[in-house]
XYZ file of C-alpha atoms in Angstrom:
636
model
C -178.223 42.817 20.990
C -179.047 39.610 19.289
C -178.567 37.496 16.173
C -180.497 38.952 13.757
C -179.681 42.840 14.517
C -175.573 41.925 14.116
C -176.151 40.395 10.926
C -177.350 43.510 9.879
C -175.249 45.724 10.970
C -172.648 43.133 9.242
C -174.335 42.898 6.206
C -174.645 46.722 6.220
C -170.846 47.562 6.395
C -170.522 44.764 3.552
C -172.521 46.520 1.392
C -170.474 49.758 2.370
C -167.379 47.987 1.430
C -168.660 47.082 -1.581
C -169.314 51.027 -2.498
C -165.988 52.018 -1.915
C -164.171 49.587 -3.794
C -166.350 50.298 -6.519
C -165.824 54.113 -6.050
C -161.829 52.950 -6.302
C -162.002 50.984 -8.967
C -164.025 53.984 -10.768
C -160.522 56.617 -9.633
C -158.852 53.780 -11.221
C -159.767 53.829 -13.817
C -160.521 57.601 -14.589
C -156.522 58.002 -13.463
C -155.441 55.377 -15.872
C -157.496 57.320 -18.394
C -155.610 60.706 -17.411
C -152.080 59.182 -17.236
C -152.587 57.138 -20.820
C -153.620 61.216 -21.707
C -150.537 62.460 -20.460
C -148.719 59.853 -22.093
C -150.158 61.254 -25.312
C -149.325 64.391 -25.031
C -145.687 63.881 -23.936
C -145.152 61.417 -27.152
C -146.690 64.249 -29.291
C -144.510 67.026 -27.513
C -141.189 64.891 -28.740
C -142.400 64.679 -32.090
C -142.331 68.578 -32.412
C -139.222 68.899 -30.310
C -136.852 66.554 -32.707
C -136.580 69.623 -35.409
C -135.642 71.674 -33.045
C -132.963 69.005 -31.418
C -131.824 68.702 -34.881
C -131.277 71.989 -35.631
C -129.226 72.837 -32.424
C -126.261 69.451 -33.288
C -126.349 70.835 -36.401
C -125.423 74.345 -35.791
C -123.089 73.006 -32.963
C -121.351 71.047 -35.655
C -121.488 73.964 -38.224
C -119.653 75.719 -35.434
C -116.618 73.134 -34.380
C -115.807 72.721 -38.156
C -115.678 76.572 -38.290
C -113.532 76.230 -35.355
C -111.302 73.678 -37.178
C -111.037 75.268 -40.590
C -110.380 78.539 -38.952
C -107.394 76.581 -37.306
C -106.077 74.879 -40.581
C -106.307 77.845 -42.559
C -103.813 79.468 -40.072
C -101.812 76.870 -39.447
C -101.956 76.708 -43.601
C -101.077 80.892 -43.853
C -98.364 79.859 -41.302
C -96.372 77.277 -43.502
C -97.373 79.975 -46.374
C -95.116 82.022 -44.729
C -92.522 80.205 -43.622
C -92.167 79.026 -46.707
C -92.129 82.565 -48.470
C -89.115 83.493 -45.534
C -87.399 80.211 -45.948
C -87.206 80.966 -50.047
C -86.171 84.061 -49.184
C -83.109 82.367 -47.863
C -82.772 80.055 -50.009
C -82.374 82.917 -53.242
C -79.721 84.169 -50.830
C -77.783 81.496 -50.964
C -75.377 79.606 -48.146
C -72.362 82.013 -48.666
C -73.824 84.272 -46.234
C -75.092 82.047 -43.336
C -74.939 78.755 -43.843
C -77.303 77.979 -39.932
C -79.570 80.034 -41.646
C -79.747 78.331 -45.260
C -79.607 75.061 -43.397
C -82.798 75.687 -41.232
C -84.499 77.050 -44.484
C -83.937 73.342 -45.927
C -85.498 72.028 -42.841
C -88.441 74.110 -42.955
C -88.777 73.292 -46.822
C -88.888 69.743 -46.400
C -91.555 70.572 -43.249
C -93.779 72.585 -45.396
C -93.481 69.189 -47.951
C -94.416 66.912 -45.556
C -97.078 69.040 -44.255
C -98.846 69.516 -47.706
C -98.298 65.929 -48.361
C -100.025 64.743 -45.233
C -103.039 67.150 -45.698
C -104.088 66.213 -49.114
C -107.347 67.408 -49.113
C -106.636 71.263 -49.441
C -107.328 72.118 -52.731
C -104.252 73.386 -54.880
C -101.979 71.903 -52.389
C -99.859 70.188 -55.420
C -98.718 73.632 -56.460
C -97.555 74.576 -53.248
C -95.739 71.028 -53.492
C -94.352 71.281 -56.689
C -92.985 75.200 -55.522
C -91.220 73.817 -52.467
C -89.963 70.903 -54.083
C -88.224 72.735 -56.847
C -87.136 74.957 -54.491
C -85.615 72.375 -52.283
C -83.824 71.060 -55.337
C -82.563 74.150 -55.981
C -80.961 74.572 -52.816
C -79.781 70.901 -52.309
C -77.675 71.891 -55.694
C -76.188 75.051 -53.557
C -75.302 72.941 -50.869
C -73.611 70.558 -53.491
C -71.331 73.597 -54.666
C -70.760 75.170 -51.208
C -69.709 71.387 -49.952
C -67.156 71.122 -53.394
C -66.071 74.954 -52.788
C -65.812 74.338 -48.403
C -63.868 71.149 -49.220
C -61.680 72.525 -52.104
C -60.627 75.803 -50.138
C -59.565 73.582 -47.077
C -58.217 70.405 -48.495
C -54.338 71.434 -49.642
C -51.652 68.726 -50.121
C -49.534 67.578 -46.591
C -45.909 68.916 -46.817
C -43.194 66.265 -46.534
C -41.723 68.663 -43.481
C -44.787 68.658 -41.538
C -45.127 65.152 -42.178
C -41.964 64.491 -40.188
C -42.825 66.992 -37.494
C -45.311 64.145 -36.584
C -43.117 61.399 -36.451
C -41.465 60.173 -32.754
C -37.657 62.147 -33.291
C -35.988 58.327 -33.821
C -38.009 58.335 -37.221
C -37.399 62.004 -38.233
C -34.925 62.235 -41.375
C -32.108 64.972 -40.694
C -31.807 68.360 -42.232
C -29.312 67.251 -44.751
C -31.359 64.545 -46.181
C -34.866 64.915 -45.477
C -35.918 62.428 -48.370
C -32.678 60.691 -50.069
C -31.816 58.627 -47.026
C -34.660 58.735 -45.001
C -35.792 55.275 -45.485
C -32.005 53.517 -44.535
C -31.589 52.021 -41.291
C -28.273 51.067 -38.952
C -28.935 48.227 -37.132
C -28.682 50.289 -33.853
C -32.097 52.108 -35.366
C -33.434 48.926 -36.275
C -33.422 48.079 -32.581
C -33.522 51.402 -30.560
C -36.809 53.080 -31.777
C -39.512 50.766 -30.084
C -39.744 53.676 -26.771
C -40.848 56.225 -28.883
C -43.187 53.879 -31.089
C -46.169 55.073 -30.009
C -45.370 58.995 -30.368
C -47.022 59.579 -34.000
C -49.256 62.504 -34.462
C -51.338 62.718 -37.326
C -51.947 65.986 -38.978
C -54.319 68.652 -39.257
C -55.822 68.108 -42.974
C -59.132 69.785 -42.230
C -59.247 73.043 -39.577
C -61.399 71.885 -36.574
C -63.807 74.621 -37.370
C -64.626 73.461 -40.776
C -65.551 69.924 -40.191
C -69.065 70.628 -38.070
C -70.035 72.554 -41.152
C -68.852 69.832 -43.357
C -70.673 67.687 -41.535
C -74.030 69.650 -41.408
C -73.303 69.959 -45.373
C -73.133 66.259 -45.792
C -76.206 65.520 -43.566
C -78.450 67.728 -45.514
C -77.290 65.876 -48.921
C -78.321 62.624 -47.545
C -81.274 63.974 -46.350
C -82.561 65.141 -50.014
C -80.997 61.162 -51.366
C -77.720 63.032 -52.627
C -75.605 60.338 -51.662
C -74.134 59.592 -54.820
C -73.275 63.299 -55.377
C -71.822 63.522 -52.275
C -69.358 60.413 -52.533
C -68.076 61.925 -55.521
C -67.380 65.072 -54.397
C -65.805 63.711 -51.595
C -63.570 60.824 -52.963
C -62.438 62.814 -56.217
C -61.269 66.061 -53.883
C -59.634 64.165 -50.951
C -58.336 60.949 -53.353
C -56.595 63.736 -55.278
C -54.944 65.332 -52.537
C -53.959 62.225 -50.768
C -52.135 61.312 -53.482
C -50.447 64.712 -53.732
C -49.196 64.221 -50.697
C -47.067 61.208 -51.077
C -45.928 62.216 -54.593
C -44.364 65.208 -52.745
C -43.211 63.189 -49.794
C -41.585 60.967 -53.039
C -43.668 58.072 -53.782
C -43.888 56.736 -57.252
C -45.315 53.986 -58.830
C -43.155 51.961 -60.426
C -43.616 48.071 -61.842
C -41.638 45.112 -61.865
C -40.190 45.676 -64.809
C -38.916 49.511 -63.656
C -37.547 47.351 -60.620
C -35.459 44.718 -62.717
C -33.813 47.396 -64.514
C -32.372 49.430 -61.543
C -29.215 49.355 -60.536
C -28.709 47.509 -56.770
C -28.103 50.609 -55.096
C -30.399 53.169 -56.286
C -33.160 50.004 -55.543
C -31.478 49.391 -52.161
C -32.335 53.720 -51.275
C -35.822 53.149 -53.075
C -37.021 50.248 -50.450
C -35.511 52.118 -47.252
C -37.596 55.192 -48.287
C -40.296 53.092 -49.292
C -40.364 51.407 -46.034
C -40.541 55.079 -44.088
C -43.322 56.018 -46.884
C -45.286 53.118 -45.366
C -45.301 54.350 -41.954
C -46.123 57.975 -42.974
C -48.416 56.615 -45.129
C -50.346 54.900 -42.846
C -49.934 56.222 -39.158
C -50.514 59.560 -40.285
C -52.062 60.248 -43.607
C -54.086 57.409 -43.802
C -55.133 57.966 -40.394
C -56.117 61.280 -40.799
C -58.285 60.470 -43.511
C -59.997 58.075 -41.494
C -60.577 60.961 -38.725
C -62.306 63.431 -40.889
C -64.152 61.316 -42.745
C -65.734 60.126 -39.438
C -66.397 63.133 -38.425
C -67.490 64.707 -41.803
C -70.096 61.436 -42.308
C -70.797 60.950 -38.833
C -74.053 58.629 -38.468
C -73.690 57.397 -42.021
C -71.523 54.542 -41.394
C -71.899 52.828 -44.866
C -71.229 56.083 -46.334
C -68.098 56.816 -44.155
C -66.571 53.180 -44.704
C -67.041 53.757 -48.959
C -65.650 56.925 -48.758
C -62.697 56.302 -47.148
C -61.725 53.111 -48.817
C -62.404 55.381 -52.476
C -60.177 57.678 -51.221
C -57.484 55.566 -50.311
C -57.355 52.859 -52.804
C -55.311 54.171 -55.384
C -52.838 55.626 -53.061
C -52.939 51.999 -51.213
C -52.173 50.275 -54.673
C -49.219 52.376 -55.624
C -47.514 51.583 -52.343
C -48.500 47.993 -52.066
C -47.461 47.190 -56.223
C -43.770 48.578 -55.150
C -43.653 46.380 -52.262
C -45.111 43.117 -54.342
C -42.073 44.053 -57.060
C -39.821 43.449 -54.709
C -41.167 40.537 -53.383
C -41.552 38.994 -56.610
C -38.039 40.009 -58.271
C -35.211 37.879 -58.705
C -33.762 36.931 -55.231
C -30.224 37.298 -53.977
C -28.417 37.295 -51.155
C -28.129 41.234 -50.540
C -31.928 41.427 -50.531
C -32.298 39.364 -47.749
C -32.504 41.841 -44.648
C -34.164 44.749 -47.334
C -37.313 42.118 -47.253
C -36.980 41.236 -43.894
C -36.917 45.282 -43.342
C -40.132 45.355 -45.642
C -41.924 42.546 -43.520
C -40.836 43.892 -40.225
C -42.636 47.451 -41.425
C -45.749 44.885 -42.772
C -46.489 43.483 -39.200
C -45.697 46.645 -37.423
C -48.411 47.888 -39.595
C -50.870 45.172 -39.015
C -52.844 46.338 -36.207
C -53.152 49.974 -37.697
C -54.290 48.465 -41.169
C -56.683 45.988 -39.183
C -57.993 49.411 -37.610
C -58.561 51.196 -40.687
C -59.088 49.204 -43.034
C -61.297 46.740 -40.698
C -65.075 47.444 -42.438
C -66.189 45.378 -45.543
C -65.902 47.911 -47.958
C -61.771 47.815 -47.325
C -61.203 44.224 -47.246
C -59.350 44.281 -50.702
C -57.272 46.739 -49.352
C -57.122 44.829 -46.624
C -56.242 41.273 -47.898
C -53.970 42.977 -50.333
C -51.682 44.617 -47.439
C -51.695 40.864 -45.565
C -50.871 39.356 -49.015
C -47.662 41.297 -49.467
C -46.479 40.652 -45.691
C -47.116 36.763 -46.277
C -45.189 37.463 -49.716
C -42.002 39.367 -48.344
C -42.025 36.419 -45.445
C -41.879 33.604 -48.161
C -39.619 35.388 -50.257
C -36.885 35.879 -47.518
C -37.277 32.035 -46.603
C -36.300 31.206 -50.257
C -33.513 33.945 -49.990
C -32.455 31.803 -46.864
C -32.144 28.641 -49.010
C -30.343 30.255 -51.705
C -27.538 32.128 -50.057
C -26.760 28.650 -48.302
C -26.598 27.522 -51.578
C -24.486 30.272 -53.226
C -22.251 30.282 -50.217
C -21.601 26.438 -50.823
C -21.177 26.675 -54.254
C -19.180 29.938 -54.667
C -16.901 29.496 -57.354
C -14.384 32.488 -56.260
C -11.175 31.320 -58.387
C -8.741 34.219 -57.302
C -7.336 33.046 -54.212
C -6.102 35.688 -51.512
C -2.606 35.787 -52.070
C -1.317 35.854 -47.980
C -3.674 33.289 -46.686
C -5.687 35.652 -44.620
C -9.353 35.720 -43.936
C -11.574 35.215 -47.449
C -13.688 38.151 -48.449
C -16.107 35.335 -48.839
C -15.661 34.283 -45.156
C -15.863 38.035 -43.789
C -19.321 38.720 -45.996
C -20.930 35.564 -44.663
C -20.111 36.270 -41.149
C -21.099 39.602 -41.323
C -24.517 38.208 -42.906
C -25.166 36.023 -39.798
C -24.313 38.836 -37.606
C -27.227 40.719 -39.219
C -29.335 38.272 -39.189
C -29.417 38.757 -35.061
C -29.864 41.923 -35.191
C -33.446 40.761 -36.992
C -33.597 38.273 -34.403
C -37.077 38.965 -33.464
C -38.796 39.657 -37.055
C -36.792 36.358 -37.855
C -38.841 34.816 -35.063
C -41.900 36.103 -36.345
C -40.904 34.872 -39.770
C -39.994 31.199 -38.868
C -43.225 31.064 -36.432
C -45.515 31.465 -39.598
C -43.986 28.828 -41.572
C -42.412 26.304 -38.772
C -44.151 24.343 -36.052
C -40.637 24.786 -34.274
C -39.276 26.941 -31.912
C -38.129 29.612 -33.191
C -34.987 29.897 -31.473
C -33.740 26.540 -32.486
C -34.956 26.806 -36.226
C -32.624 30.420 -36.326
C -30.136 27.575 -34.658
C -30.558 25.451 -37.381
C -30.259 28.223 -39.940
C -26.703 29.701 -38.536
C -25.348 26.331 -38.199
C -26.427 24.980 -42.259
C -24.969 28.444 -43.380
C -21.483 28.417 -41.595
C -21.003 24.901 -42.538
C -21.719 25.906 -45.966
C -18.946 28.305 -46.017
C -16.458 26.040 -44.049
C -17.539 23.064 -47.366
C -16.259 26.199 -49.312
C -13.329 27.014 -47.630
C -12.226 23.858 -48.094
C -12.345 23.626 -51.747
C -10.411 27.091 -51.704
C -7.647 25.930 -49.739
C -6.510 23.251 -52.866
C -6.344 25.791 -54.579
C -2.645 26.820 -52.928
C 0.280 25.139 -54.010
C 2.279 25.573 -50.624
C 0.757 22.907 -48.125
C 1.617 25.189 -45.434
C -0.090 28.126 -46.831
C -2.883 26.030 -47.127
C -2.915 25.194 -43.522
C -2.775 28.318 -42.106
C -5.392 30.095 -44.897
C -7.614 27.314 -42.851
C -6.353 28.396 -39.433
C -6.546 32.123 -40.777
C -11.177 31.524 -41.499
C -11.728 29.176 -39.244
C -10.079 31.250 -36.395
C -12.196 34.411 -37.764
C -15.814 32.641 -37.587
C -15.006 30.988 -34.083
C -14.055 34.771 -32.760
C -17.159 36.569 -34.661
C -18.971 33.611 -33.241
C -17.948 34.280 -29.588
C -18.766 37.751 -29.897
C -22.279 37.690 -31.190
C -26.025 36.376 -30.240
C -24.720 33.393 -32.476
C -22.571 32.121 -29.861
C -26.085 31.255 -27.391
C -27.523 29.227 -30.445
C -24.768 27.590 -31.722
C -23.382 26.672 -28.203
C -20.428 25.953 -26.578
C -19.808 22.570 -27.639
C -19.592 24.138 -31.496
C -17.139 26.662 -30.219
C -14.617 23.973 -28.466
C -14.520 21.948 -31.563
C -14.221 24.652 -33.488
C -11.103 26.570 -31.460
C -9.350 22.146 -31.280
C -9.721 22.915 -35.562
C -7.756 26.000 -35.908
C -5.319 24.646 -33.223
C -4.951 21.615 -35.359
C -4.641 23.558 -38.816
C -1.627 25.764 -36.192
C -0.321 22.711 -36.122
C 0.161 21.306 -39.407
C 1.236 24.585 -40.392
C 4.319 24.154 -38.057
C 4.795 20.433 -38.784
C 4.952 21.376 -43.061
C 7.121 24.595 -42.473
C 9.386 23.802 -39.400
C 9.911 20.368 -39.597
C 12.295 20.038 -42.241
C 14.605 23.091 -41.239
C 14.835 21.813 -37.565
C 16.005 18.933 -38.968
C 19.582 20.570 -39.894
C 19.890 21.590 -36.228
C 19.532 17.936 -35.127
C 22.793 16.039 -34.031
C 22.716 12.369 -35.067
C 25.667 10.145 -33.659
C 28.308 9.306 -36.478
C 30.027 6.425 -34.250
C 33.332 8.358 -34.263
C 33.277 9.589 -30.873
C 34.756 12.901 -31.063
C 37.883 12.543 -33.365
C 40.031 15.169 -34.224
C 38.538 15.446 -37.538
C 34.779 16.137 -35.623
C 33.682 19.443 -34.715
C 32.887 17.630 -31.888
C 29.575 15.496 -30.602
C 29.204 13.516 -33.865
C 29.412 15.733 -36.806
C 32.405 16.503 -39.152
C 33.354 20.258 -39.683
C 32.125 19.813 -42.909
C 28.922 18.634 -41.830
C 28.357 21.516 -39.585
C 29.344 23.486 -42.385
C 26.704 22.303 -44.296
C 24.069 22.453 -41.461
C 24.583 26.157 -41.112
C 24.379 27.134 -44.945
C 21.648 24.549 -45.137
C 19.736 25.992 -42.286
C 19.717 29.707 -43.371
C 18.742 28.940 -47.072
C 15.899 27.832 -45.918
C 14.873 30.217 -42.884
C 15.847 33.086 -45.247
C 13.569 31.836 -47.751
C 10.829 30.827 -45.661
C 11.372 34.037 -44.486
C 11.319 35.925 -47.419
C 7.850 33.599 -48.049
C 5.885 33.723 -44.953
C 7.011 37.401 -44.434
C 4.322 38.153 -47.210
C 1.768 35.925 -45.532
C -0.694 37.472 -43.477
C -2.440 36.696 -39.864
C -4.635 39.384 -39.292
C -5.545 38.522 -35.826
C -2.738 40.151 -33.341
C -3.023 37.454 -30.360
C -3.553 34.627 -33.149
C -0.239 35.562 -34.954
C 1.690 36.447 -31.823
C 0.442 32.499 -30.464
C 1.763 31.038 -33.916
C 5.116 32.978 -33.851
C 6.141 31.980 -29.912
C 4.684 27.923 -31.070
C 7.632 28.504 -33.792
C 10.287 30.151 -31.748
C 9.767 28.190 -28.770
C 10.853 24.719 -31.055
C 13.047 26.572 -33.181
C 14.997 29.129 -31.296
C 16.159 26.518 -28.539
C 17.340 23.938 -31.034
C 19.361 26.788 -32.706
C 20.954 28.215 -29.222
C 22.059 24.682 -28.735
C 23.370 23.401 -31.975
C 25.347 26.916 -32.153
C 26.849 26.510 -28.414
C 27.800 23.225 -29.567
C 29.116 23.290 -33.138
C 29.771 27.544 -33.204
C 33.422 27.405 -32.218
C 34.763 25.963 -35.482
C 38.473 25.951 -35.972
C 39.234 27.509 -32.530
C 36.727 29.777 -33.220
C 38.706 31.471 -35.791
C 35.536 31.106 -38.826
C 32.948 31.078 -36.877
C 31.371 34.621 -37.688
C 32.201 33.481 -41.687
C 29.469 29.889 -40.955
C 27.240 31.771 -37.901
C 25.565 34.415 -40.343
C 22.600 35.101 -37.116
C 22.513 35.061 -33.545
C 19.323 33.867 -31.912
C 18.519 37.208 -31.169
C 18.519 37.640 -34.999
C 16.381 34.973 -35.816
C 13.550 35.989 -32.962
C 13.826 39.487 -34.458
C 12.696 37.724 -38.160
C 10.369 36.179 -36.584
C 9.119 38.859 -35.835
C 8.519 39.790 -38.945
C 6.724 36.593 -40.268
C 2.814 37.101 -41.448
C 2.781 40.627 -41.272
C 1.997 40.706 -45.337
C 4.963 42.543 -46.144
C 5.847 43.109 -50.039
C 9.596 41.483 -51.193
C 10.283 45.649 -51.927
C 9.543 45.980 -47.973
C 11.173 43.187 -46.944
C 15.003 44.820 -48.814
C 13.657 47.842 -46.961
């Protein structure tokens, strides 16, 4: 095959080619026609769907707010009728079942905040208005049922269950369960710390009341009664909290009621106000503090303002008794009342700190640490001035016998109290001295004796006898050194003070024998005449004249120094029996003698007429010497 005949049969499938592409690009375009059809159509079957499309959301929608409505309306008929039941319950009134009446409050104030939150529903302020009226209504029930629950159950504390609480220490006795309750021995003062902690408050409110009480309260706050409720509350319980210390005895009496009383009926007054306190406060006070916890649980504000209203004016009464005393006129006797009145202050302290700890009792509060500071500062002036007054004491009428000073005996027996307050002395001196304690009550004991030794002093001039004057000394001195020795005092003052103290009444001893004996021993003393023993001596130096005179001289004066000292008193046993054997061991040896040597007289012929007492005689009458005998008892 050659040239030309394959370039035909080239060019003829060309031209073949070229027919079917243009037969393609002819489907081509007739498909692009149909499709751009189609397209058409489908836009135009859209259009006539989108009613329809419409239609179906909206019925859809119609339905689902059926659906809703449907549900609101009976959720709506539902608080319709718990409303109608809980009004039902609420007409009733609380007497018959208080749960019940509560939970119709509940659902009241539920059907309020339902209607309030759903504001659209038409008429819903009626339905409002009704259960608000109706909840005020009820609230004003629960105000009278709380007054009523809380009158019925809130009687005045007997004083005898009172002291059924207290440790037994701190319990009166049946004979005087309120006139000498408050007094205190100083064994009590320091033998009731073991059963300190033994204090029971009482039941004021039964158990079973206070939930209700509570569940009262709660609802009252709930509705914004608070006001209502403190008043109920603080003019019922303040009322019968002071009830029950005017029976237990307390009264309110002022400074001026306090000047006028007489010592004793004052002194009674402050020991029962000082067991008042306690009751007061471990037990009634603290049982107030228990129920109102528990009656205003979860309203702390609320249970802090009722409390301190409902103690306050039962607070003041005993706290202005306590500031009387504190600020009346001082004297010596009221020294260990106050320091009985502070001790009771700081044993106090950490149950008033407890109770009275939240700001709404801090006047209370502040008040009760006032009057401690106040009793403390008072007995440290009392300190000062019965130094002073026992310095200064102007006693004219002198004791007679020369024994021991009332003065001397009430001073000691002063100090000796003052130890047995040892330890509230401590706590005293601690809040007003940087010292130690110990050696400031030192310093105290030590100004005061030597106060009443100045004082003694100045008394003793006042005898005319010198000898009387030395043995009044011997007599006081003796008496504080021995009440020293047996007391606390003793470790304070120290040894050293003792020693001195026992060389003083030694030396007063003996002056008293110098001024009494010295002059009557004289007559038994032989003094050398030169003459050697003549016939005219009675021998050894004296004349018989002299010896004569030496007898009669001799007993004039032991009979009247007798007759004297036999009046005199020394009221210590070992102390007088030690000054009579100092005396007869001088005197009755000297007497022996002179009589062995000058007794046989005239060959013995006069001597019973000159020799009126044997030795034995004389020890016998002295014997009798500072026993305080009357002159009647002495002829006797």
């Amino acid at each position: 095959m050659g040239v030309p005949q394959t370039m035909e049969i080239l060019s003829a499938r060309a031209a073949l080619v070229r027919e079917s592409l243009q037969k393609s690009q002819n489907v081509t375009e007739n498909m692009v026609s149909i499709l751009g059809s189609f397209d058409y159509r489908l836009s135009a079957l859209e259009t006539a769907m989108r009613p329809t499309q419409i239609r179906t959301h909206s019925i859809r929608m119609a339905h689902e707010n059926i659906d809703k409505t449907l549900k609101a309306a009976e959720s709506m008929l539902a608080q319709f009728d718990l409303t109608r039941k809980a009004e039902a319950k609420i007409l009733r009134g609380p007497h018959e079942d208080l749960e019940m009446y509560l939970e119709a409050i509940s659902q009241l104030r539920s059907t309020n905040r339902y209607f309030t939150s759903n504001k659209n529903f038409k008429r819903n302020e009626a339905i409002l208005t009704h259960t608000s009226n109706l909840l005020v209504k009820a609230i004003s029930k629960l105000e009278d049922e709380f007054r009523q629950l809380l009158t019925n159950y809130s009687k005045p504390v007997e004083p005898e269950r009172l002291f059924d609480c207290l440790p037994n220490s701190l319990r009166p006795s049946s004979a005087s369960k309120q006139g000498d309750s408050g007094s205190k021995n100083s064994s009590e003062h320091h033998n009731k710390s073991l059963e300190a902690s033994v204090f029971i408050p009482p039941t004021l409110i039964p158990p079973r009341v206070l939930p209700l009480l509570h569940d009262l309260a709660q609802q009252m706050i709930l509705a914004g009664h608070q006001q209502q409720l403190f008043r109920i509350y603080r003019d019922i319980r303040g009322a019968v909290l002071e009830q029950s210390l005017r029976k237990l005895g307390v009264e309110r009496l002022s400074k001026d009621d306090v000047q006028k009383m007489q010592w004793e009926a004052l002194e009674a007054k402050i020991g029962n106000w000082i067991h008042y306190m306690r009751i007061a406060v471990k037990l009634l006070f603290a049982g107030e503090r228990k129920i109102c916890d528990q009656i205003f649980e979860g309203a702390d504000a609320l249970q802090d303002q009722c409390f301190a209203d409902v103690t306050t004016s039962s607070v003041s009464v005993l706290l202005s008794f306590g500031e009387a005393i504190a600020k009346s006129k001082r004297s010596p006797e009221k020294l260990f009342v106050l320091l009985d009145m502070f001790e009771i202050m700081r044993e106090l302290q950490p149950e008033i700190e407890t109770l009275f700890g939240s700001k709404a009792c801090i006047e209370m509060r502040d008040s009760a640490l006032s009057l401690t500071m106040r009793l403390a500062e008072t007995a440290q002036e009392t300190f000062v001035d019965f130094e002073e007054a026992v310095e200064r004491d102007a006693t004219k009428t002198a004791v007679l016998d020369g024994t021991v000073h009332p003065l001397t005996s009430y001073v000691i027996n002063y100090v000796k109290f003052l130890f047995d307050y040892k330890s509230t002395l401590k706590q005293l001196f601690q809040g007003f001295e940087a010292s130690d304690p110990d050696a400031q009550l030192g310093v105290v004991t030590k100004r005061i004796v030597q106060a009443l030794q100045t004082n003694l002093d100045g008394k003793s001039k006042q005898y005319r006898d010198p000898a009387l004057t030395q043995l009044f000394l011997m007599n006081n001195i003796h008496y504080i050194v021995r009440s020293v020795r047996r007391s606390e005092a003793k470790d304070l003052l120290g040894d050293d003070w003792v020693q001195i103290h026992r060389r003083i009444v030694q030396q007063h001893a003996n002056q008293y024998k110098r001024i009494s004996w010295a002059k009557i021993l004289q007559c038994l003393t032989v003094q050398a005449s030169g003459s050697g023993g003549a016939s005219g001596d009675a021998g050894g130096g004296l004349s018989r004249a002299m010896v004569r005179d030496r007898f009669k001289t001799f007993y004039i004066q032991f009979e009247e120094l007798h007759q004297r000292q036999s009046q005199w008193t020394v009221p210590d046993s070992e102390l007088r029996e030690s000054l009579r054997l100092a005396v007869a061991e001088v005197l009755l040896p000297a007497y022996r003698s002179f009589i062995n040597r000058y007794g046989q007289i005239e060959n013995g012929k006069a001597s019973q007429r000159y020799i009126r007492y044997s030795p034995e005689d004389l020890e016998r009458m002295l014997n009798e010497f500072f026993e305080g005998k009357t002159f009647s008892e002495q002829k006797r």
